Amino acid sequence: MILRRDDPFAQVVVPDHKELDRGTLRAIVRQAGLSVDEFVKLL
């Protein structure tokens, strides 16, 4: 899946799997411009 935001522009590709590897998830969070702590707070 491609998640996109227009303002400010950001685009992240997320695999459509039931589970993601820890490293894959960490890379996606980093691409989104978040720290792991910020991501966890959003859950």
PDB file of C-alpha atoms in Angstrom:
ATOM      1  CA  MET A   1       0.000   0.000   0.000  1.00  0.00           C
ATOM      2  CA  ILE A   2       1.187   3.505  -0.706  1.00  0.00           C
ATOM      3  CA  LEU A   3       0.250   6.033   1.959  1.00  0.00           C
ATOM      4  CA  ARG A   4       0.469   9.644   0.866  1.00  0.00           C
ATOM      5  CA  ARG A   5       0.046  13.048   2.446  1.00  0.00           C
ATOM      6  CA  ASP A   6      -0.096  16.191   0.305  1.00  0.00           C
ATOM      7  CA  ASP A   7       0.733  18.987   2.743  1.00  0.00           C
ATOM      8  CA  PRO A   8       3.582  18.682   3.494  1.00  0.00           C
ATOM      9  CA  PHE A   9       4.178  16.007   0.889  1.00  0.00           C
ATOM     10  CA  ALA A  10       5.145  12.602   2.243  1.00  0.00           C
ATOM     11  CA  GLN A  11       4.829   9.130   0.768  1.00  0.00           C
ATOM     12  CA  VAL A  12       5.465   5.787   2.477  1.00  0.00           C
ATOM     13  CA  VAL A  13       5.169   2.281   1.038  1.00  0.00           C
ATOM     14  CA  VAL A  14       3.765  -0.280   3.506  1.00  0.00           C
ATOM     15  CA  PRO A  15       3.656  -4.001   2.601  1.00  0.00           C
ATOM     16  CA  ASP A  16       0.148  -5.484   2.797  1.00  0.00           C
ATOM     17  CA  HIS A  17       1.097  -8.401   5.048  1.00  0.00           C
ATOM     18  CA  LYS A  18      -0.504  -9.779   8.176  1.00  0.00           C
ATOM     19  CA  GLU A  19       2.750  -9.259  10.101  1.00  0.00           C
ATOM     20  CA  LEU A  20       5.764  -7.052   9.408  1.00  0.00           C
ATOM     21  CA  ASP A  21       9.342  -7.771  10.384  1.00  0.00           C
ATOM     22  CA  ARG A  22      10.621  -5.500  13.162  1.00  0.00           C
ATOM     23  CA  GLY A  23      13.260  -3.959  10.873  1.00  0.00           C
ATOM     24  CA  THR A  24      10.700  -3.297   8.132  1.00  0.00           C
ATOM     25  CA  LEU A  25       8.368  -1.562  10.554  1.00  0.00           C
ATOM     26  CA  ARG A  26      11.230   0.508  11.973  1.00  0.00           C
ATOM     27  CA  ALA A  27      12.241   1.593   8.445  1.00  0.00           C
ATOM     28  CA  ILE A  28       8.652   2.618   7.631  1.00  0.00           C
ATOM     29  CA  VAL A  29       8.415   4.635  10.858  1.00  0.00           C
ATOM     30  CA  ARG A  30      11.732   6.336  10.028  1.00  0.00           C
ATOM     31  CA  GLN A  31      10.536   7.155   6.480  1.00  0.00           C
ATOM     32  CA  ALA A  32       7.434   8.744   7.990  1.00  0.00           C
ATOM     33  CA  GLY A  33       9.684  11.079   9.948  1.00  0.00           C
ATOM     34  CA  LEU A  34       8.735   9.709  13.365  1.00  0.00           C
ATOM     35  CA  SER A  35      10.762   8.323  16.207  1.00  0.00           C
ATOM     36  CA  VAL A  36       9.784   4.923  17.577  1.00  0.00           C
ATOM     37  CA  ASP A  37       8.477   6.614  20.756  1.00  0.00           C
ATOM     38  CA  GLU A  38       6.305   9.016  18.724  1.00  0.00           C
ATOM     39  CA  PHE A  39       4.925   6.083  16.727  1.00  0.00           C
ATOM     40  CA  VAL A  40       4.074   4.103  19.863  1.00  0.00           C
ATOM     41  CA  LYS A  41       2.238   7.120  21.347  1.00  0.00           C
ATOM     42  CA  LEU A  42       0.086   7.266  18.191  1.00  0.00           C
ATOM     43  CA  LEU A  43      -1.046   3.652  18.627  1.00  0.00           C
TER      44      LEU A  43
END
